[in-house]
CSV table of C-alpha atoms and ligand atoms in Angstrom, one decimal:
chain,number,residue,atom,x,y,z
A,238,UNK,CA,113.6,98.1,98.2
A,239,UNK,CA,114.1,95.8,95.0
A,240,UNK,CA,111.0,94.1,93.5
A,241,UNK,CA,111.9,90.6,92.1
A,242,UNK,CA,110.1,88.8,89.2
A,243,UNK,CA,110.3,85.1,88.8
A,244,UNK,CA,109.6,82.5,85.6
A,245,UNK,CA,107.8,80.9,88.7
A,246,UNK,CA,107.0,81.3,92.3
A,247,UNK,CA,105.7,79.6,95.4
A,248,UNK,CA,105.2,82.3,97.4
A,249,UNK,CA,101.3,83.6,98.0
A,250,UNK,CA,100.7,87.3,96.9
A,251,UNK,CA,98.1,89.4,98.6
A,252,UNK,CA,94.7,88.6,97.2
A,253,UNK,CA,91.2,87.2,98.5
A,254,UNK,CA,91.0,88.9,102.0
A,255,UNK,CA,94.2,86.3,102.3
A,256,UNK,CA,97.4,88.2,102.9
A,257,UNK,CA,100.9,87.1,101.3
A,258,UNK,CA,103.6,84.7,101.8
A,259,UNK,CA,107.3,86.1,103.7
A,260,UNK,CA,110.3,83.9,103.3
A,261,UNK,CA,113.8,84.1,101.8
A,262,UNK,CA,115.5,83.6,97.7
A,263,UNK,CA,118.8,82.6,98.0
A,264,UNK,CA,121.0,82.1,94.6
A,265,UNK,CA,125.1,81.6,94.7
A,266,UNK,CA,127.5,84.0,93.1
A,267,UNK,CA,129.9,83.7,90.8
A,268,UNK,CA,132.2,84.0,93.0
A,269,UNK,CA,130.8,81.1,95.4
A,270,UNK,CA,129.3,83.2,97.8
A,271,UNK,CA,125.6,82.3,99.2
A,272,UNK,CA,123.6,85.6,98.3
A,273,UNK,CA,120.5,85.9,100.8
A,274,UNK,CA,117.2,88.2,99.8
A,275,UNK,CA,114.6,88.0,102.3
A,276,UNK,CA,111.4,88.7,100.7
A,277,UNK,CA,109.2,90.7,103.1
A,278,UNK,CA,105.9,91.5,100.6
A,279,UNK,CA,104.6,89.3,97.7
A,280,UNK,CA,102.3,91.1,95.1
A,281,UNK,CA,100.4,90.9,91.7
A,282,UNK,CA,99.9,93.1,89.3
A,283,UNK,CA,96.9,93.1,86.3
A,284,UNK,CA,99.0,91.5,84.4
A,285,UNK,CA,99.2,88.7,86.7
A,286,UNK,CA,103.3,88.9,87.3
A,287,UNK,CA,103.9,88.0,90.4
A,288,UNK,CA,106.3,91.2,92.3
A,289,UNK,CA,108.3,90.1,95.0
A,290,UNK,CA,109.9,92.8,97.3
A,291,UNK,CA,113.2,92.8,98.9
A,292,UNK,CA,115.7,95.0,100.4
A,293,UNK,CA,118.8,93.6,98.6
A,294,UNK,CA,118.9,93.3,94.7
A,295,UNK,CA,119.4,90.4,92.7
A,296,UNK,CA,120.9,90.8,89.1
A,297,UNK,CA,118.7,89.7,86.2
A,298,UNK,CA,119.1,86.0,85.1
A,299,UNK,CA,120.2,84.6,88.8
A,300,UNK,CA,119.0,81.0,89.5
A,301,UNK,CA,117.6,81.2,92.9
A,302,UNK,CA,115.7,79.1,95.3
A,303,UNK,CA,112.9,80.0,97.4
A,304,UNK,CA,112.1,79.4,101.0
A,305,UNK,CA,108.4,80.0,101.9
A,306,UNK,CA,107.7,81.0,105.8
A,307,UNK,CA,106.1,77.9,106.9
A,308,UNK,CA,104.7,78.9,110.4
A,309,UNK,CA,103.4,82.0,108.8
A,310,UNK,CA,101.8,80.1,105.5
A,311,UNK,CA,100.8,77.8,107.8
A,312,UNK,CA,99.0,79.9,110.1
A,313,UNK,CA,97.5,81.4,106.6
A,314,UNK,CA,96.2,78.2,105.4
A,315,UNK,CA,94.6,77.6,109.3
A,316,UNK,CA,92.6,80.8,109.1
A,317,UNK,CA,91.7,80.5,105.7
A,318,UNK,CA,90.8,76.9,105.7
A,319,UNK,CA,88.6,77.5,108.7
A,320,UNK,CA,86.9,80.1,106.9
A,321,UNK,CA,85.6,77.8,104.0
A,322,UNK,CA,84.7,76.0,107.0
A,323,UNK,CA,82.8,78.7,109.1
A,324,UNK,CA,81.5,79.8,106.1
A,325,UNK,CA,79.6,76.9,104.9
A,326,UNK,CA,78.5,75.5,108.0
A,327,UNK,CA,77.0,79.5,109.2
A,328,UNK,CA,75.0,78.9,105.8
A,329,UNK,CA,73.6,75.7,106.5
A,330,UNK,CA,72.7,76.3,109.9
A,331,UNK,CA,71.5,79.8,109.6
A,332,UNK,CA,71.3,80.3,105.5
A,333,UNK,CA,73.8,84.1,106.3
A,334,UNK,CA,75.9,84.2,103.3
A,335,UNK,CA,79.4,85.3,103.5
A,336,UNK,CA,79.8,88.5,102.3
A,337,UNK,CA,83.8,89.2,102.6
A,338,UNK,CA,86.3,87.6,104.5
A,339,UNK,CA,89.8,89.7,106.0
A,340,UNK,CA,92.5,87.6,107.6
A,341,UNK,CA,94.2,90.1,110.4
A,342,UNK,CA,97.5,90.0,111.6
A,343,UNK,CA,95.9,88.9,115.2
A,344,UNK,CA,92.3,87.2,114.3
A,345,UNK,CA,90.3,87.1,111.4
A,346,UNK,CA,86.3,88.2,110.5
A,347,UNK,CA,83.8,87.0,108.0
A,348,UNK,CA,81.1,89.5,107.2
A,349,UNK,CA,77.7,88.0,106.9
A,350,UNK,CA,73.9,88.9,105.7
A,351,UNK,CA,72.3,88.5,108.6
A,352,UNK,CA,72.1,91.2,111.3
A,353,UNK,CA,71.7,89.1,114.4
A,354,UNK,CA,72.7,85.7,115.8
A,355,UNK,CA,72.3,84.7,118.9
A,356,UNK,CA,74.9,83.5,121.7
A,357,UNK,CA,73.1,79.8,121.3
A,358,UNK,CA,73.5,79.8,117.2
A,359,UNK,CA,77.1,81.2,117.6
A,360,UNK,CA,78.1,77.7,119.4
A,361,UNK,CA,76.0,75.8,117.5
A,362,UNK,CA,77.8,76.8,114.2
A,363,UNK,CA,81.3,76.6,116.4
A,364,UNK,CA,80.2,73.0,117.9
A,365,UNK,CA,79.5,72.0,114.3
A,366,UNK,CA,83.1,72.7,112.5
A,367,UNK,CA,84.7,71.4,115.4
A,368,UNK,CA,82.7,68.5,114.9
A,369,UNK,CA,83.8,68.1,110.7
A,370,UNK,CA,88.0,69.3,112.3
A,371,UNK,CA,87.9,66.6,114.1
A,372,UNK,CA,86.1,64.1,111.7
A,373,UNK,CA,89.8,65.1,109.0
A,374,UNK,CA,87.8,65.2,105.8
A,375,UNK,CA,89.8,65.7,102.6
A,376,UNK,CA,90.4,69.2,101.3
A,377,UNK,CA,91.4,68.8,97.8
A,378,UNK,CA,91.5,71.2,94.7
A,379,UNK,CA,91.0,70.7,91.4
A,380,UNK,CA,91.0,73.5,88.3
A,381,UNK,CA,88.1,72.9,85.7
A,382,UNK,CA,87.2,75.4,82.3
A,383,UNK,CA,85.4,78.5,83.2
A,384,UNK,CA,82.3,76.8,80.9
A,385,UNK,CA,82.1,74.3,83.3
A,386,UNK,CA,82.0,76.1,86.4
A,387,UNK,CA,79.8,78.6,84.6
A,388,UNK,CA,77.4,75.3,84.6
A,389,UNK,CA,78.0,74.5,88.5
A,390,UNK,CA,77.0,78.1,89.1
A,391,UNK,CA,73.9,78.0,87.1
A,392,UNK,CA,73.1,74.7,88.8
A,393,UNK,CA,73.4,76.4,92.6
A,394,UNK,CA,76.9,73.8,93.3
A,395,UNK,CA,79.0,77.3,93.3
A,396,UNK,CA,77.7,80.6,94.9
A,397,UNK,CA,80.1,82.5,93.2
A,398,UNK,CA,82.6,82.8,90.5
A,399,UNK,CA,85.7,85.4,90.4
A,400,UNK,CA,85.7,87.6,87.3
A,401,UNK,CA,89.5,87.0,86.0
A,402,UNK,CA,89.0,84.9,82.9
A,403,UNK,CA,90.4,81.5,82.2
A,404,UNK,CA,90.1,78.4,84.5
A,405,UNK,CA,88.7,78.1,87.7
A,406,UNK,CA,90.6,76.5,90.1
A,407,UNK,CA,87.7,74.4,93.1
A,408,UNK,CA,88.3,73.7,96.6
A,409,UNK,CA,86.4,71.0,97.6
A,410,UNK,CA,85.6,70.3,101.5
A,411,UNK,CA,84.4,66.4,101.5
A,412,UNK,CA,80.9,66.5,101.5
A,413,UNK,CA,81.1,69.9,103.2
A,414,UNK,CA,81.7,72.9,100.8
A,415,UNK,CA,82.7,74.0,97.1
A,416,UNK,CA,84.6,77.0,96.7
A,417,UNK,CA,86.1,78.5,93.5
A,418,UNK,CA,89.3,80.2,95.6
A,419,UNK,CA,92.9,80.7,94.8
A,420,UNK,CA,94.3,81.2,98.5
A,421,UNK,CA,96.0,78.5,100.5
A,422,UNK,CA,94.2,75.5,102.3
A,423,UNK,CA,94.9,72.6,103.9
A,424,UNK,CA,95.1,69.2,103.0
A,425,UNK,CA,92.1,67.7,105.3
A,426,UNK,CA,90.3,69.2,107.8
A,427,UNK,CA,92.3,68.0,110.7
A,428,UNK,CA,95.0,70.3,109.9
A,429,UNK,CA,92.7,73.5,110.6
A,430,UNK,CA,93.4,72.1,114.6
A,431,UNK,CA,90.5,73.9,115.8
A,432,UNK,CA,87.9,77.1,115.5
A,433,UNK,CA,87.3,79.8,118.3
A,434,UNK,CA,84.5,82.7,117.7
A,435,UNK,CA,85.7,85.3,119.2
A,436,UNK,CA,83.0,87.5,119.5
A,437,UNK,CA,80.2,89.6,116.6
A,438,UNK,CA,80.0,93.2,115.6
A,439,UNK,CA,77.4,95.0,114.3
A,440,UNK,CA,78.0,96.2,110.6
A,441,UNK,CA,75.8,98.9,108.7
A,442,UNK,CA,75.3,95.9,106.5
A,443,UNK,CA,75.2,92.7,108.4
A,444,UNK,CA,77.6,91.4,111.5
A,445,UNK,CA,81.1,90.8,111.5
A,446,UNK,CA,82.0,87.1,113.1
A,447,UNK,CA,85.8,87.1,114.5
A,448,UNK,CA,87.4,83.8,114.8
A,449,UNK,CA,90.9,82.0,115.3
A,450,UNK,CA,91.9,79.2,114.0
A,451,UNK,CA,94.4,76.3,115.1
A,452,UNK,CA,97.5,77.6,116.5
A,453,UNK,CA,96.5,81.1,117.0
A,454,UNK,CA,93.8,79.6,118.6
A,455,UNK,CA,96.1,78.8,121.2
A,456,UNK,CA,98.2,81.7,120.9
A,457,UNK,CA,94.6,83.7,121.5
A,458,UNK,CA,93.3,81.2,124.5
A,459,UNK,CA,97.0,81.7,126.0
A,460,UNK,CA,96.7,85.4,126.1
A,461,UNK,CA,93.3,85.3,127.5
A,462,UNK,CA,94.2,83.1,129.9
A,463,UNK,CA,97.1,85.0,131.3
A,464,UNK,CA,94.6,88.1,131.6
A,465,UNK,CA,92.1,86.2,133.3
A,466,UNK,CA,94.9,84.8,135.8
A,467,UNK,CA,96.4,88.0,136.5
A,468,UNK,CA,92.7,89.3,137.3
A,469,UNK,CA,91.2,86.7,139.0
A,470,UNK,CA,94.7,86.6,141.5
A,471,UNK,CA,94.0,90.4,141.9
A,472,UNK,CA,90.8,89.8,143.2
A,473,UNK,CA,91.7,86.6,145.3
A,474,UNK,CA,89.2,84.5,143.6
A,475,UNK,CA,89.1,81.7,141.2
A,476,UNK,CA,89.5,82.1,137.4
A,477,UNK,CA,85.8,81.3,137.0
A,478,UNK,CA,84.3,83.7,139.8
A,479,UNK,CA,86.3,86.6,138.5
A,480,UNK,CA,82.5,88.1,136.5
A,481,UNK,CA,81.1,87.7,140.1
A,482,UNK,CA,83.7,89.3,142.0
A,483,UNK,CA,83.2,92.2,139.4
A,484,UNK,CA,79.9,92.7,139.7
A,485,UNK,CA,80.4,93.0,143.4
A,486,UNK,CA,82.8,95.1,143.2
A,487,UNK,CA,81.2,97.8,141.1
A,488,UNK,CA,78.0,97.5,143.6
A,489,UNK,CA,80.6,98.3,146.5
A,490,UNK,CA,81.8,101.2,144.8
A,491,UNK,CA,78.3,102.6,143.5
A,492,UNK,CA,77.2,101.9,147.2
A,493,UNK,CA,80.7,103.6,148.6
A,494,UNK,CA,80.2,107.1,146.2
A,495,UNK,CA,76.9,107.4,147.3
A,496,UNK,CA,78.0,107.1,150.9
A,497,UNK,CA,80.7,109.4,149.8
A,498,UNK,CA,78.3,112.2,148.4
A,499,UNK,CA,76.3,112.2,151.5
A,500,UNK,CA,79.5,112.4,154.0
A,501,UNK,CA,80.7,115.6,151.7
A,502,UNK,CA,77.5,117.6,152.2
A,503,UNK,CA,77.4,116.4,156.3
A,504,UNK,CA,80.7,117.7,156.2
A,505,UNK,CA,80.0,120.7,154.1
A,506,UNK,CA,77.8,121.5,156.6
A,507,UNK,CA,79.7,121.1,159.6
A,508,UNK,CA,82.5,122.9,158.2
A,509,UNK,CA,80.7,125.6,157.1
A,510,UNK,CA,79.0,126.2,161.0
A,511,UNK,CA,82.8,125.9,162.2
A,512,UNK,CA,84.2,128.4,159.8
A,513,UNK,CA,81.1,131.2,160.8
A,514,UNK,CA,81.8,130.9,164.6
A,515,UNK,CA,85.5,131.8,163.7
A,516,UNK,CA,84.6,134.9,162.0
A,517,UNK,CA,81.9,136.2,163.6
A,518,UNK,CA,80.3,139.6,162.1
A,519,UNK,CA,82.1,142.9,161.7
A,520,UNK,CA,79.7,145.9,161.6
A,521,UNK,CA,77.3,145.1,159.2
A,522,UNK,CA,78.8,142.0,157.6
A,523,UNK,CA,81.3,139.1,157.8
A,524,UNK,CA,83.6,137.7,155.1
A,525,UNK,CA,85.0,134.3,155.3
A,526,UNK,CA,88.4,134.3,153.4
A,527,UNK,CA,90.2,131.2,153.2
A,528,UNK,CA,92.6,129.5,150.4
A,529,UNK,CA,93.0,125.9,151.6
A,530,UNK,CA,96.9,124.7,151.2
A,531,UNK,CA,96.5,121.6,152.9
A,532,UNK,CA,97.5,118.5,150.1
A,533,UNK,CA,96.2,116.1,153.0
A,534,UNK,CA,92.9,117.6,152.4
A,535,UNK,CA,92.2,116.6,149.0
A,536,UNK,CA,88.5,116.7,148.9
A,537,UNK,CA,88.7,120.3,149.2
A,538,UNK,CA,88.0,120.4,144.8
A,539,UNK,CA,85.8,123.0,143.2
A,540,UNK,CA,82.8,120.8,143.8
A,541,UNK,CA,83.6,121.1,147.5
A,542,UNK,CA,84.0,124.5,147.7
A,543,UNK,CA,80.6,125.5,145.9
A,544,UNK,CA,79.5,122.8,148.8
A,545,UNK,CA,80.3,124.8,151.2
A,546,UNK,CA,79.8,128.3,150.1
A,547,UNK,CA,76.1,127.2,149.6
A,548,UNK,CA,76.1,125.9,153.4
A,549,UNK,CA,78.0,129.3,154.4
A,550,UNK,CA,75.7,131.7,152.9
A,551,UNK,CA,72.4,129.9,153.2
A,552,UNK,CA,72.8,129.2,157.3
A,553,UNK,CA,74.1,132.5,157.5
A,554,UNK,CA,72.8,136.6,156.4
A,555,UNK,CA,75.5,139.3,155.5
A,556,UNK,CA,77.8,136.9,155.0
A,557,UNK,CA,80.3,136.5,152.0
A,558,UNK,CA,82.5,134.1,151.1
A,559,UNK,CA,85.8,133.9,149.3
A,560,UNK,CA,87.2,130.7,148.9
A,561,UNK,CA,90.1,128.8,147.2
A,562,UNK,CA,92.2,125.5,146.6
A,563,UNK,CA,95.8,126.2,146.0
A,564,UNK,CA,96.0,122.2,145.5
A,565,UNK,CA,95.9,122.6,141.8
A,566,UNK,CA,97.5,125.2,139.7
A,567,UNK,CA,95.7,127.1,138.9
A,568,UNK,CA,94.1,127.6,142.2
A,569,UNK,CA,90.2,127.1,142.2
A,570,UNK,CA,88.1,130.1,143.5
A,571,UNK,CA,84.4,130.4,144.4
A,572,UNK,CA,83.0,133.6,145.4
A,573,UNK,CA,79.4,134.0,147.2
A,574,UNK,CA,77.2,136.2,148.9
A,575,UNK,CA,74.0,135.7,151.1
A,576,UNK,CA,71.2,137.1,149.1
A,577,UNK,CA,70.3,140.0,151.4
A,578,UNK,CA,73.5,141.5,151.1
A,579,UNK,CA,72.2,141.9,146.8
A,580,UNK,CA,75.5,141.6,145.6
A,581,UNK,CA,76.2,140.6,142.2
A,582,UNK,CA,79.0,137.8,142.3
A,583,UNK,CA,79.2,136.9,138.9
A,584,UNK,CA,79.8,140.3,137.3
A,585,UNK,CA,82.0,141.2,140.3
A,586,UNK,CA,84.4,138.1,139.4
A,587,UNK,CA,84.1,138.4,135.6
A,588,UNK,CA,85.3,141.7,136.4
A,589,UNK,CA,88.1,140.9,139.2
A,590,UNK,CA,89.7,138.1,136.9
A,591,UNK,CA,88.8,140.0,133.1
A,592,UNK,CA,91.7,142.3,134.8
A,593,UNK,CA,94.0,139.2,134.5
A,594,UNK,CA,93.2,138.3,131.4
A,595,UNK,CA,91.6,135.3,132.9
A,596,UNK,CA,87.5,134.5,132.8
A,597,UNK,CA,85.0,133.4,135.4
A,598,UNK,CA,81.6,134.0,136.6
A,599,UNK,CA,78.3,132.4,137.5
A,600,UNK,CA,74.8,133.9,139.6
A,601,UNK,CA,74.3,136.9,141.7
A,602,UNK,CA,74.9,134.9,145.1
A,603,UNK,CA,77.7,132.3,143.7
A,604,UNK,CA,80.7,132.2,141.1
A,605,UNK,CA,83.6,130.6,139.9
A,606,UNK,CA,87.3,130.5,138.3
A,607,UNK,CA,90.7,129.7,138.1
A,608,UNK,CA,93.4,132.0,138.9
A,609,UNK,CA,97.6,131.3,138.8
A,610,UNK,CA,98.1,131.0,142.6
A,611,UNK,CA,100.6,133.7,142.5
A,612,UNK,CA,97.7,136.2,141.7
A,613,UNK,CA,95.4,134.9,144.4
A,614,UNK,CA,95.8,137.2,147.4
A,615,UNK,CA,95.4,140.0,145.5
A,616,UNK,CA,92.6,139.0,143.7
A,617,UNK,CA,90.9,138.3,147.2
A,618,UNK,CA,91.7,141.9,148.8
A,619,UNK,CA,90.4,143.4,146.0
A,620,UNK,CA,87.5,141.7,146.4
A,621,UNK,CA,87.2,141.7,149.7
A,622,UNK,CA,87.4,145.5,149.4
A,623,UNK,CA,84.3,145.5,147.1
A,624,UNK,CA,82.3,143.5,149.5
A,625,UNK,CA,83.0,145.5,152.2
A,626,UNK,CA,82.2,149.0,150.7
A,627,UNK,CA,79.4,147.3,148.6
B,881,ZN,ZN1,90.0,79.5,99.9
């Protein structure tokens, strides 16, 4: 990259929350050629040169001419415009100062001294600079001696002055606003084309208002509206019932997961009666070992299974229970033991799986891990072996 100094420019560097001009210098060799530089960043230094960087050099001396990106300055002088705008008019409704200002890449913010306003204020203040767009008063600037805005200042005309010395250049808003500003604005209010509020945020100092301005007003009302289409046809309703359909739509699934919960633990139950009548007691005690395989069963999760090792030893005395899902890797495994049988479940898996390297554990009567399903069977005969010599 090459940065580029000019005996004078049109291009806009960075400064004042506003963020610089892109465009193109193009010059003419000696040979006749057309020599093109785009310029893709635009800066000032303290000194006040103005740096303009490009990927292609440009020998010292060339005459060139300069080609400012309209739709971008454009767009620039929109969201900056409608700030002064914003600004003023959130003042003189509400008396919130304007703290900073940042023009984004997508929408742009004022911070302000106030820490709440309400939905009703917000359109009040949007109606209101809608109301002076469409009315096309004259934007027009004017640079007077520091001394003299030093006066304005005093007198309350300005709120506030930059500290680089010299003059002071004024934008005036018919009527409206006084600004000393050096960014881009337009020529009458008209040209702004419109202000959307996009929304507040909460700021440790104050609340950040995000707006759009004129064409990427439309660019922003566009995009919403495509989102709003492409939900509203997903739920087979109009635009403007979409929030309704929503709401009734999270009730039906609150309402469904409770149903849900309750079907799991009827089922738990029923499963668990099932599984005892197919392995009835062996001497002194019965062990139900199962791993369950089946992918069409895909409720069978960790949750499930401490379900229905509860149901298993609670209906049931000297009974233990060894059970898996092999639908994840690794597979899922709760162990559990009726409390008359005073087994210790928890130390006996810590210990089964500490032997893998693995951990796991949980109470006397119920616990928990993961194992790699290759390791599974084994782990179960082992302790299946435990329970029935314990
Ligand atoms: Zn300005």
């Amino acid at each position: 990259m090459w940065q580029i100094a000019l005996d004078r420019s049109a291009f806009y560097p960075t400064s004042g929350g506003q963020p610089h001009d892109t465009g193109l210098l193009t010059a003419t060799s000696s040979g006749g050629a057309l020599l093109e530089a785009p310029i893709l960043a635009v800066e000032e230094d303290e000194q006040g040169e103005v740096w303009h960087t490009t990927p292609k050099p440009l020998s010292a001396g060339t005459a060139v001419r300069g080609y400012v990106d309209w739709s971008r300055r454009r767009d620039h002088m929109q969201q900056h415009s409608g700030q002064h705008l914003l600004s003023a008019i959130v003042y003189r409704q509400l008396g919130a100062a304007t703290i900073s200002f940042h023009l984004g890449e997508m929408t742009s913010t004022i911070d302000l001294a106030r820490e709440v306003i309400s939905q009703e204020e917000l359109e009040r203040v949007e109606d209101a600079v809608n109301e002076i767009i469409a009315e096309d008063r004259a934007v027009t600037m004017r640079t007077i001696p520091r001394s003299e805005a030093e006066m304005l200042l005093a007198a309350g005309t300005l709120h506030k002055l930059p500290d680089r010395e010299g003059d002071i250049r004024l934008i005036e808003i018919d009527e409206i606003d006084l600004n000393a500003c050096g960014g881009t604005h337009v020529e009458a209010t008209g040209q702004i084309g419109g202000l959307l509020i996009r929304g507040t945020e909460r700021m440790r100092q104050g609340l950040r208002v995000e707006f759009v301005c004129g064409v990427r007003a439309v660019a922003t009302a566009r995009q919403d509206l495509a989102a709003l289409t492409r939900t509203a046809a997903a739920l087979s309703v109009g635009r403007l019932d979409v929030a309704d359909a929503v709401d009734r739509l999270l009730a039906e699934g609150k309402a469904a997961h409770k149903t849900r919960q309750k079907l799991t633990e009827e089922l738990a139950g029923y499963h668990a009666a099932s599984l005892l009548l197919q392995h009835p007691l062996q001497g002194d005690r019965r062990v139900v070992r199962i791993a369950f395989t089946d992918p069409g069963a895909g409720y069978i999760d960790a949750g499930y299974l401490k379900l229905l090792a509860s149901r298993l030893i609670a209906s049931a005395p000297q009974t233990c229970a060894l059970l898996a899902s092999t639908l994840e890797e690794p597979a899922r495994v709760v162990v559990a033991a009726s409390a008359d049988l005073k087994i210790d479940c928890g130390s006996l898996l810590r210990e089964a799986l500490a032997a893998y390297g693995l951990r796991g554990g949980g109470s006397p009567t119920m616990a928990q891990g993961q194992i790699p399903r290759v390791h599974l069977e084994a782990l179960f005969s082992g302790l299946e072996g435990r329970f029935l010599n314990a």
